[in-house]
Amino acid sequence: MTSCVKLDRSFYCRPTLKVARELIGKFLIYDTGRGRLAARLVEAEAYIGEDDPACHAAVGRTGRNAVMYGPGGFSYIYFIYGMYYCLNVVTESQGFPAAVLIRAAEPIEGIEVMRSRYENPGRNLLTNGPGKLCKAFGLSRGQNGIDLTGQKLYFEDRGYKPEMIELSERVGIKKAIDRKWRFFESFSPYVSVTPGKRNKVRHES
DNA sequence: TGTTGGATCAACT
DNA sequence: GTTGATCCAACAC
């Protein structure tokens, strides 16, 4: 058993593709009044700079995306489609807008709390999609701009090493789909919807 | 002040 | 494969 090491500023203030890849297998921790939530990341996407047409910073600096222009290691949470929030972690150094979208994870601790956020959890996976992950964790506008090296919301290395990481085009965007900036753990049942044929389920035997 | 489209999800057919 | 739910940020006027 390896000890838990909180990721520090130097982890985030690096090239975004590197951060996105290395976030796979790390644990997202959220300490709330309702207890501690933890989930192991299986899927993430990179959004890099004003030259990336799919990045929110493509339109330049605005009130909405301002936190992306700050230093790495802060949360960027935005509202979308009238119903969902998405959690990102800001990367790179101050002045360069980039972030990693946290898309899917495997629930580890506080699963009952996550389940309780759903009206009808059924057999649905709780965190296999960026909107669902935020819903399960109870993340919304109020958690935008949080310092991820603090005590409430952060990432931890627990020594888990993904066996295999694949990459594909990013999900749900129409611009710059040639950039294969989505990373996900191969064969994980906790990844979100499959883009194209790249993530097809394979049946042996 | 009004319009438009979006880094989504679930429930349909 | 398609659609409805639902709302805010950005931009046009």
PDB file of C-alpha atoms (C1' of nucleotides) in Angstrom:
ATOM      1  CA  MET A   1       0.000   0.000   0.000  1.00  0.00           C
ATOM      2  CA  THR A   2       1.372   3.295  -1.046  1.00  0.00           C
ATOM      3  CA  SER A   3       0.805   6.425   0.940  1.00  0.00           C
ATOM      4  CA  CYS A   4      -1.481   9.192  -0.273  1.00  0.00           C
ATOM      5  CA  VAL A   5       0.339  12.130  -1.795  1.00  0.00           C
ATOM      6  CA  LYS A   6      -1.588  15.290  -2.619  1.00  0.00           C
ATOM      7  CA  LEU A   7      -0.652  16.674  -6.024  1.00  0.00           C
ATOM      8  CA  ASP A   8       1.050  20.031  -5.628  1.00  0.00           C
ATOM      9  CA  ARG A   9       1.307  23.170  -7.731  1.00  0.00           C
ATOM     10  CA  SER A  10       4.284  21.878  -9.699  1.00  0.00           C
ATOM     11  CA  PHE A  11       2.203  18.944 -10.966  1.00  0.00           C
ATOM     12  CA  TYR A  12      -0.366  21.248 -12.546  1.00  0.00           C
ATOM     13  CA  CYS A  13       1.973  23.940 -13.851  1.00  0.00           C
ATOM     14  CA  ARG A  14       3.226  21.778 -16.706  1.00  0.00           C
ATOM     15  CA  PRO A  15       2.231  21.069 -20.313  1.00  0.00           C
ATOM     16  CA  THR A  16      -1.471  20.241 -20.346  1.00  0.00           C
ATOM     17  CA  LEU A  17      -1.233  16.991 -22.302  1.00  0.00           C
ATOM     18  CA  LYS A  18       1.239  15.662 -19.739  1.00  0.00           C
ATOM     19  CA  VAL A  19      -0.998  16.668 -16.851  1.00  0.00           C
ATOM     20  CA  ALA A  20      -4.073  15.131 -18.503  1.00  0.00           C
ATOM     21  CA  ARG A  21      -2.345  11.829 -19.097  1.00  0.00           C
ATOM     22  CA  GLU A  22      -0.896  11.656 -15.599  1.00  0.00           C
ATOM     23  CA  LEU A  23      -4.207  12.528 -13.969  1.00  0.00           C
ATOM     24  CA  ILE A  24      -5.603   9.187 -15.132  1.00  0.00           C
ATOM     25  CA  GLY A  25      -5.475   6.880 -12.113  1.00  0.00           C
ATOM     26  CA  LYS A  26      -5.229   9.733  -9.603  1.00  0.00           C
ATOM     27  CA  PHE A  27      -7.925  10.190  -6.956  1.00  0.00           C
ATOM     28  CA  LEU A  28     -10.266  13.169  -6.828  1.00  0.00           C
ATOM     29  CA  ILE A  29     -11.011  14.017  -3.196  1.00  0.00           C
ATOM     30  CA  TYR A  30     -13.765  16.345  -1.982  1.00  0.00           C
ATOM     31  CA  ASP A  31     -14.177  16.905   1.745  1.00  0.00           C
ATOM     32  CA  THR A  32     -17.679  18.168   2.406  1.00  0.00           C
ATOM     33  CA  GLY A  33     -19.958  18.572   5.349  1.00  0.00           C
ATOM     34  CA  ARG A  34     -21.587  15.319   4.305  1.00  0.00           C
ATOM     35  CA  GLY A  35     -18.343  13.409   4.468  1.00  0.00           C
ATOM     36  CA  ARG A  36     -15.457  12.597   2.228  1.00  0.00           C
ATOM     37  CA  LEU A  37     -15.922  11.759  -1.425  1.00  0.00           C
ATOM     38  CA  ALA A  38     -13.263  10.023  -3.476  1.00  0.00           C
ATOM     39  CA  ALA A  39     -13.128   8.701  -7.027  1.00  0.00           C
ATOM     40  CA  ARG A  40     -10.347   7.373  -9.233  1.00  0.00           C
ATOM     41  CA  LEU A  41     -10.021   9.147 -12.569  1.00  0.00           C
ATOM     42  CA  VAL A  42     -10.420   7.096 -15.716  1.00  0.00           C
ATOM     43  CA  GLU A  43     -10.991   9.802 -18.346  1.00  0.00           C
ATOM     44  CA  ALA A  44      -9.853  13.380 -19.015  1.00  0.00           C
ATOM     45  CA  GLU A  45      -9.482  15.832 -21.895  1.00  0.00           C
ATOM     46  CA  ALA A  46      -7.022  18.659 -22.567  1.00  0.00           C
ATOM     47  CA  TYR A  47      -8.076  22.150 -23.672  1.00  0.00           C
ATOM     48  CA  ILE A  48      -5.045  24.203 -24.522  1.00  0.00           C
ATOM     49  CA  GLY A  49      -4.769  27.913 -25.127  1.00  0.00           C
ATOM     50  CA  GLU A  50      -6.474  30.539 -27.268  1.00  0.00           C
ATOM     51  CA  ASP A  51      -5.359  28.719 -30.411  1.00  0.00           C
ATOM     52  CA  ASP A  52      -7.447  25.651 -29.510  1.00  0.00           C
ATOM     53  CA  PRO A  53     -10.848  26.402 -31.083  1.00  0.00           C
ATOM     54  CA  ALA A  54     -12.601  24.055 -28.650  1.00  0.00           C
ATOM     55  CA  CYS A  55     -11.090  25.719 -25.589  1.00  0.00           C
ATOM     56  CA  HIS A  56     -13.225  28.304 -23.807  1.00  0.00           C
ATOM     57  CA  ALA A  57     -10.241  30.660 -24.021  1.00  0.00           C
ATOM     58  CA  ALA A  58     -10.515  30.662 -27.836  1.00  0.00           C
ATOM     59  CA  VAL A  59     -12.684  33.783 -27.539  1.00  0.00           C
ATOM     60  CA  GLY A  60     -10.115  35.530 -25.382  1.00  0.00           C
ATOM     61  CA  ARG A  61     -10.322  36.351 -21.728  1.00  0.00           C
ATOM     62  CA  THR A  62     -13.819  36.763 -20.310  1.00  0.00           C
ATOM     63  CA  GLY A  63     -15.396  36.709 -16.898  1.00  0.00           C
ATOM     64  CA  ARG A  64     -16.351  33.102 -17.382  1.00  0.00           C
ATOM     65  CA  ASN A  65     -12.955  31.700 -18.334  1.00  0.00           C
ATOM     66  CA  ALA A  66     -10.787  34.054 -16.266  1.00  0.00           C
ATOM     67  CA  VAL A  67      -9.577  31.354 -13.894  1.00  0.00           C
ATOM     68  CA  MET A  68      -7.974  29.505 -16.809  1.00  0.00           C
ATOM     69  CA  TYR A  69      -5.612  32.450 -17.214  1.00  0.00           C
ATOM     70  CA  GLY A  70      -4.371  32.089 -13.666  1.00  0.00           C
ATOM     71  CA  PRO A  71      -1.745  29.658 -12.393  1.00  0.00           C
ATOM     72  CA  GLY A  72      -2.254  25.905 -12.581  1.00  0.00           C
ATOM     73  CA  GLY A  73      -3.832  23.922  -9.779  1.00  0.00           C
ATOM     74  CA  PHE A  74      -7.173  25.725  -9.512  1.00  0.00           C
ATOM     75  CA  SER A  75     -10.640  24.457 -10.343  1.00  0.00           C
ATOM     76  CA  TYR A  76     -12.541  25.790 -13.331  1.00  0.00           C
ATOM     77  CA  ILE A  77     -16.207  24.832 -13.110  1.00  0.00           C
ATOM     78  CA  TYR A  78     -18.719  26.073 -15.650  1.00  0.00           C
ATOM     79  CA  PHE A  79     -22.381  25.544 -16.379  1.00  0.00           C
ATOM     80  CA  ILE A  80     -23.523  24.056 -19.680  1.00  0.00           C
ATOM     81  CA  TYR A  81     -26.620  22.950 -21.535  1.00  0.00           C
ATOM     82  CA  GLY A  82     -28.855  24.509 -18.936  1.00  0.00           C
ATOM     83  CA  MET A  83     -28.484  21.513 -16.665  1.00  0.00           C
ATOM     84  CA  TYR A  84     -24.927  20.430 -16.021  1.00  0.00           C
ATOM     85  CA  TYR A  85     -21.646  21.553 -14.529  1.00  0.00           C
ATOM     86  CA  CYS A  86     -18.220  20.446 -15.687  1.00  0.00           C
ATOM     87  CA  LEU A  87     -15.081  20.266 -13.561  1.00  0.00           C
ATOM     88  CA  ASN A  88     -11.730  21.255 -15.020  1.00  0.00           C
ATOM     89  CA  VAL A  89      -8.309  21.698 -13.488  1.00  0.00           C
ATOM     90  CA  VAL A  90      -6.286  24.673 -14.666  1.00  0.00           C
ATOM     91  CA  THR A  91      -2.832  23.843 -15.995  1.00  0.00           C
ATOM     92  CA  GLU A  92       0.336  25.558 -17.180  1.00  0.00           C
ATOM     93  CA  SER A  93       1.655  28.829 -15.822  1.00  0.00           C
ATOM     94  CA  GLN A  94      -0.102  32.098 -15.143  1.00  0.00           C
ATOM     95  CA  GLY A  95      -1.150  33.928 -18.296  1.00  0.00           C
ATOM     96  CA  PHE A  96      -1.488  30.818 -20.478  1.00  0.00           C
ATOM     97  CA  PRO A  97      -5.123  29.620 -20.499  1.00  0.00           C
ATOM     98  CA  ALA A  98      -5.413  25.826 -20.430  1.00  0.00           C
ATOM     99  CA  ALA A  99      -7.223  23.176 -18.451  1.00  0.00           C
ATOM    100  CA  VAL A 100      -8.036  19.492 -18.200  1.00  0.00           C
ATOM    101  CA  LEU A 101     -11.710  18.488 -18.249  1.00  0.00           C
ATOM    102  CA  ILE A 102     -12.392  15.744 -15.722  1.00  0.00           C
ATOM    103  CA  ARG A 103     -14.763  13.455 -17.619  1.00  0.00           C
ATOM    104  CA  ALA A 104     -15.198  10.207 -15.711  1.00  0.00           C
ATOM    105  CA  ALA A 105     -14.093   8.338 -12.618  1.00  0.00           C
ATOM    106  CA  GLU A 106     -14.681   5.250 -10.537  1.00  0.00           C
ATOM    107  CA  PRO A 107     -16.435   6.028  -7.224  1.00  0.00           C
ATOM    108  CA  ILE A 108     -14.334   4.862  -4.263  1.00  0.00           C
ATOM    109  CA  GLU A 109     -15.484   6.604  -1.069  1.00  0.00           C
ATOM    110  CA  GLY A 110     -18.806   8.242  -0.189  1.00  0.00           C
ATOM    111  CA  ILE A 111     -20.723   6.263  -2.766  1.00  0.00           C
ATOM    112  CA  GLU A 112     -23.960   6.499  -0.787  1.00  0.00           C
ATOM    113  CA  VAL A 113     -23.659  10.290  -0.713  1.00  0.00           C
ATOM    114  CA  MET A 114     -23.126  10.305  -4.479  1.00  0.00           C
ATOM    115  CA  ARG A 115     -26.075   7.997  -4.974  1.00  0.00           C
ATOM    116  CA  SER A 116     -28.254  10.242  -2.846  1.00  0.00           C
ATOM    117  CA  ARG A 117     -27.803  13.121  -5.297  1.00  0.00           C
ATOM    118  CA  TYR A 118     -29.761  11.193  -7.889  1.00  0.00           C
ATOM    119  CA  GLU A 119     -33.521  10.970  -7.815  1.00  0.00           C
ATOM    120  CA  ASN A 120     -33.436   7.471  -9.149  1.00  0.00           C
ATOM    121  CA  PRO A 121     -29.910   6.008  -9.110  1.00  0.00           C
ATOM    122  CA  GLY A 122     -31.081   2.610 -10.331  1.00  0.00           C
ATOM    123  CA  ARG A 123     -28.161   0.762 -11.792  1.00  0.00           C
ATOM    124  CA  ASN A 124     -26.755   3.909 -13.408  1.00  0.00           C
ATOM    125  CA  LEU A 125     -23.096   4.632 -13.063  1.00  0.00           C
ATOM    126  CA  LEU A 126     -22.678   7.694 -10.894  1.00  0.00           C
ATOM    127  CA  THR A 127     -19.634   9.417 -12.384  1.00  0.00           C
ATOM    128  CA  ASN A 128     -19.274   8.281 -16.019  1.00  0.00           C
ATOM    129  CA  GLY A 129     -19.493  11.700 -17.633  1.00  0.00           C
ATOM    130  CA  PRO A 130     -18.443  15.236 -16.700  1.00  0.00           C
ATOM    131  CA  GLY A 131     -21.964  16.391 -15.877  1.00  0.00           C
ATOM    132  CA  LYS A 132     -22.727  13.317 -13.820  1.00  0.00           C
ATOM    133  CA  LEU A 133     -19.437  13.488 -11.959  1.00  0.00           C
ATOM    134  CA  CYS A 134     -20.186  17.042 -10.835  1.00  0.00           C
ATOM    135  CA  LYS A 135     -23.700  16.025  -9.872  1.00  0.00           C
ATOM    136  CA  ALA A 136     -22.488  13.074  -7.814  1.00  0.00           C
ATOM    137  CA  PHE A 137     -19.869  15.229  -6.089  1.00  0.00           C
ATOM    138  CA  GLY A 138     -22.211  18.187  -5.625  1.00  0.00           C
ATOM    139  CA  LEU A 139     -19.910  20.542  -7.509  1.00  0.00           C
ATOM    140  CA  SER A 140     -21.308  23.714  -9.058  1.00  0.00           C
ATOM    141  CA  ARG A 141     -20.616  27.397  -9.551  1.00  0.00           C
ATOM    142  CA  GLY A 142     -19.688  27.802  -5.909  1.00  0.00           C
ATOM    143  CA  GLN A 143     -16.662  25.579  -6.312  1.00  0.00           C
ATOM    144  CA  ASN A 144     -15.206  27.508  -9.243  1.00  0.00           C
ATOM    145  CA  GLY A 145     -11.700  28.838  -8.654  1.00  0.00           C
ATOM    146  CA  ILE A 146     -10.839  26.634  -5.672  1.00  0.00           C
ATOM    147  CA  ASP A 147      -7.142  26.095  -4.951  1.00  0.00           C
ATOM    148  CA  LEU A 148      -6.582  22.381  -5.556  1.00  0.00           C
ATOM    149  CA  THR A 149      -3.594  22.353  -3.232  1.00  0.00           C
ATOM    150  CA  GLY A 150      -5.935  23.228  -0.347  1.00  0.00           C
ATOM    151  CA  GLN A 151      -7.953  21.049   2.023  1.00  0.00           C
ATOM    152  CA  LYS A 152     -11.419  20.795   0.463  1.00  0.00           C
ATOM    153  CA  LEU A 153     -10.969  19.767  -3.143  1.00  0.00           C
ATOM    154  CA  TYR A 154      -7.785  18.178  -4.417  1.00  0.00           C
ATOM    155  CA  PHE A 155      -6.174  15.270  -6.238  1.00  0.00           C
ATOM    156  CA  GLU A 156      -4.162  12.513  -4.637  1.00  0.00           C
ATOM    157  CA  ASP A 157      -1.674   9.945  -5.867  1.00  0.00           C
ATOM    158  CA  ARG A 158      -2.378   6.652  -4.130  1.00  0.00           C
ATOM    159  CA  GLY A 159       0.137   4.686  -6.122  1.00  0.00           C
ATOM    160  CA  TYR A 160      -2.365   3.324  -8.630  1.00  0.00           C
ATOM    161  CA  LYS A 161      -0.890   2.736 -12.066  1.00  0.00           C
ATOM    162  CA  PRO A 162      -3.306   2.351 -14.993  1.00  0.00           C
ATOM    163  CA  GLU A 163      -2.428  -0.708 -17.026  1.00  0.00           C
ATOM    164  CA  MET A 164      -3.043   1.026 -20.315  1.00  0.00           C
ATOM    165  CA  ILE A 165      -4.104   4.511 -21.378  1.00  0.00           C
ATOM    166  CA  GLU A 166      -5.648   5.169 -24.768  1.00  0.00           C
ATOM    167  CA  LEU A 167      -6.353   8.430 -26.507  1.00  0.00           C
ATOM    168  CA  SER A 168      -9.036   9.594 -28.896  1.00  0.00           C
ATOM    169  CA  GLU A 169     -10.754  12.672 -30.227  1.00  0.00           C
ATOM    170  CA  ARG A 170     -12.495  14.833 -27.648  1.00  0.00           C
ATOM    171  CA  VAL A 171     -16.173  14.254 -26.950  1.00  0.00           C
ATOM    172  CA  GLY A 172     -19.092  16.561 -27.661  1.00  0.00           C
ATOM    173  CA  ILE A 173     -17.286  19.239 -29.649  1.00  0.00           C
ATOM    174  CA  LYS A 174     -17.375  20.071 -33.324  1.00  0.00           C
ATOM    175  CA  LYS A 175     -14.149  22.018 -33.611  1.00  0.00           C
ATOM    176  CA  ALA A 176     -10.612  20.662 -33.769  1.00  0.00           C
ATOM    177  CA  ILE A 177     -11.749  17.072 -33.693  1.00  0.00           C
ATOM    178  CA  ASP A 178      -8.448  16.102 -35.261  1.00  0.00           C
ATOM    179  CA  ARG A 179      -6.712  16.711 -31.965  1.00  0.00           C
ATOM    180  CA  LYS A 180      -6.584  13.462 -30.008  1.00  0.00           C
ATOM    181  CA  TRP A 181      -6.534  15.078 -26.616  1.00  0.00           C
ATOM    182  CA  ARG A 182      -8.833  12.725 -24.718  1.00  0.00           C
ATOM    183  CA  PHE A 183      -7.151  10.223 -22.433  1.00  0.00           C
ATOM    184  CA  PHE A 184      -8.878   7.249 -20.850  1.00  0.00           C
ATOM    185  CA  GLU A 185      -7.994   4.057 -19.072  1.00  0.00           C
ATOM    186  CA  SER A 186      -8.431   1.076 -21.379  1.00  0.00           C
ATOM    187  CA  PHE A 187     -11.172  -1.396 -20.591  1.00  0.00           C
ATOM    188  CA  SER A 188     -12.512   0.640 -17.691  1.00  0.00           C
ATOM    189  CA  PRO A 189     -16.284   0.227 -17.316  1.00  0.00           C
ATOM    190  CA  TYR A 190     -16.392   3.698 -15.785  1.00  0.00           C
ATOM    191  CA  VAL A 191     -15.537   5.750 -18.876  1.00  0.00           C
ATOM    192  CA  SER A 192     -18.228   7.922 -20.467  1.00  0.00           C
ATOM    193  CA  VAL A 193     -19.844   7.484 -23.857  1.00  0.00           C
ATOM    194  CA  THR A 194     -17.653   6.146 -26.604  1.00  0.00           C
ATOM    195  CA  PRO A 195     -16.642   8.512 -29.407  1.00  0.00           C
ATOM    196  CA  GLY A 196     -16.704   6.885 -32.800  1.00  0.00           C
ATOM    197  CA  LYS A 197     -15.267   3.412 -32.958  1.00  0.00           C
ATOM    198  CA  ARG A 198     -12.130   4.045 -31.015  1.00  0.00           C
ATOM    199  CA  ASN A 199     -13.449   2.878 -27.729  1.00  0.00           C
ATOM    200  CA  LYS A 200     -15.469  -0.081 -28.866  1.00  0.00           C
ATOM    201  CA  VAL A 201     -16.131  -2.841 -26.385  1.00  0.00           C
ATOM    202  CA  ARG A 202     -14.346  -6.026 -27.273  1.00  0.00           C
ATOM    203  CA  HIS A 203     -15.693  -9.418 -26.358  1.00  0.00           C
ATOM    204  CA  GLU A 204     -13.289 -12.276 -25.932  1.00  0.00           C
ATOM    205  CA  SER A 205     -14.369 -15.898 -25.826  1.00  0.00           C
TER     206      SER A 205
ATOM    207  C1'  DT B   1     -32.749  43.899 -24.726  1.00  0.00           C
ATOM    208  C1'  DG B   2     -32.855  39.872 -27.571  1.00  0.00           C
ATOM    209  C1'  DT B   3     -30.858  35.774 -29.789  1.00  0.00           C
ATOM    210  C1'  DT B   4     -28.135  31.749 -30.167  1.00  0.00           C
ATOM    211  C1'  DG B   5     -25.565  27.770 -29.302  1.00  0.00           C
ATOM    212  C1'  DG B   6     -23.076  24.794 -26.182  1.00  0.00           C
ATOM    213  C1'  DA B   7     -16.557  20.483 -23.398  1.00  0.00           C
ATOM    214  C1'  DT B   8     -24.404  16.857 -21.503  1.00  0.00           C
ATOM    215  C1'  DC B   9     -27.499  13.182 -20.184  1.00  0.00           C
ATOM    216  C1'  DA B  10     -31.385  10.086 -20.288  1.00  0.00           C
ATOM    217  C1'  DA B  11     -35.265   8.420 -22.401  1.00  0.00           C
ATOM    218  C1'  DC B  12     -37.194   7.596 -26.257  1.00  0.00           C
ATOM    219  C1'  DT B  13     -37.859   5.109 -31.232  1.00  0.00           C
TER     220       DT B  13
ATOM    221  C1'  DG C   1     -30.222   7.425 -33.964  1.00  0.00           C
ATOM    222  C1'  DT C   2     -32.988  11.202 -32.195  1.00  0.00           C
ATOM    223  C1'  DT C   3     -34.842  14.427 -28.967  1.00  0.00           C
ATOM    224  C1'  DG C   4     -36.255  17.009 -24.873  1.00  0.00           C
ATOM    225  C1'  DA C   5     -34.849  19.168 -20.707  1.00  0.00           C
ATOM    226  C1'  DT C   6     -33.251  23.879 -19.563  1.00  0.00           C
ATOM    227  C1'  DC C   7     -30.035  28.329 -18.836  1.00  0.00           C
ATOM    228  C1'  DC C   8     -26.114  31.099 -19.080  1.00  0.00           C
ATOM    229  C1'  DA C   9     -22.310  33.492 -21.608  1.00  0.00           C
ATOM    230  C1'  DA C  10     -21.263  35.876 -25.566  1.00  0.00           C
ATOM    231  C1'  DC C  11     -22.418  38.740 -29.035  1.00  0.00           C
ATOM    232  C1'  DA C  12     -25.511  41.437 -32.072  1.00  0.00           C
ATOM    233  C1'  DC C  13     -28.447  45.127 -32.153  1.00  0.00           C
TER     234       DC C  13
END
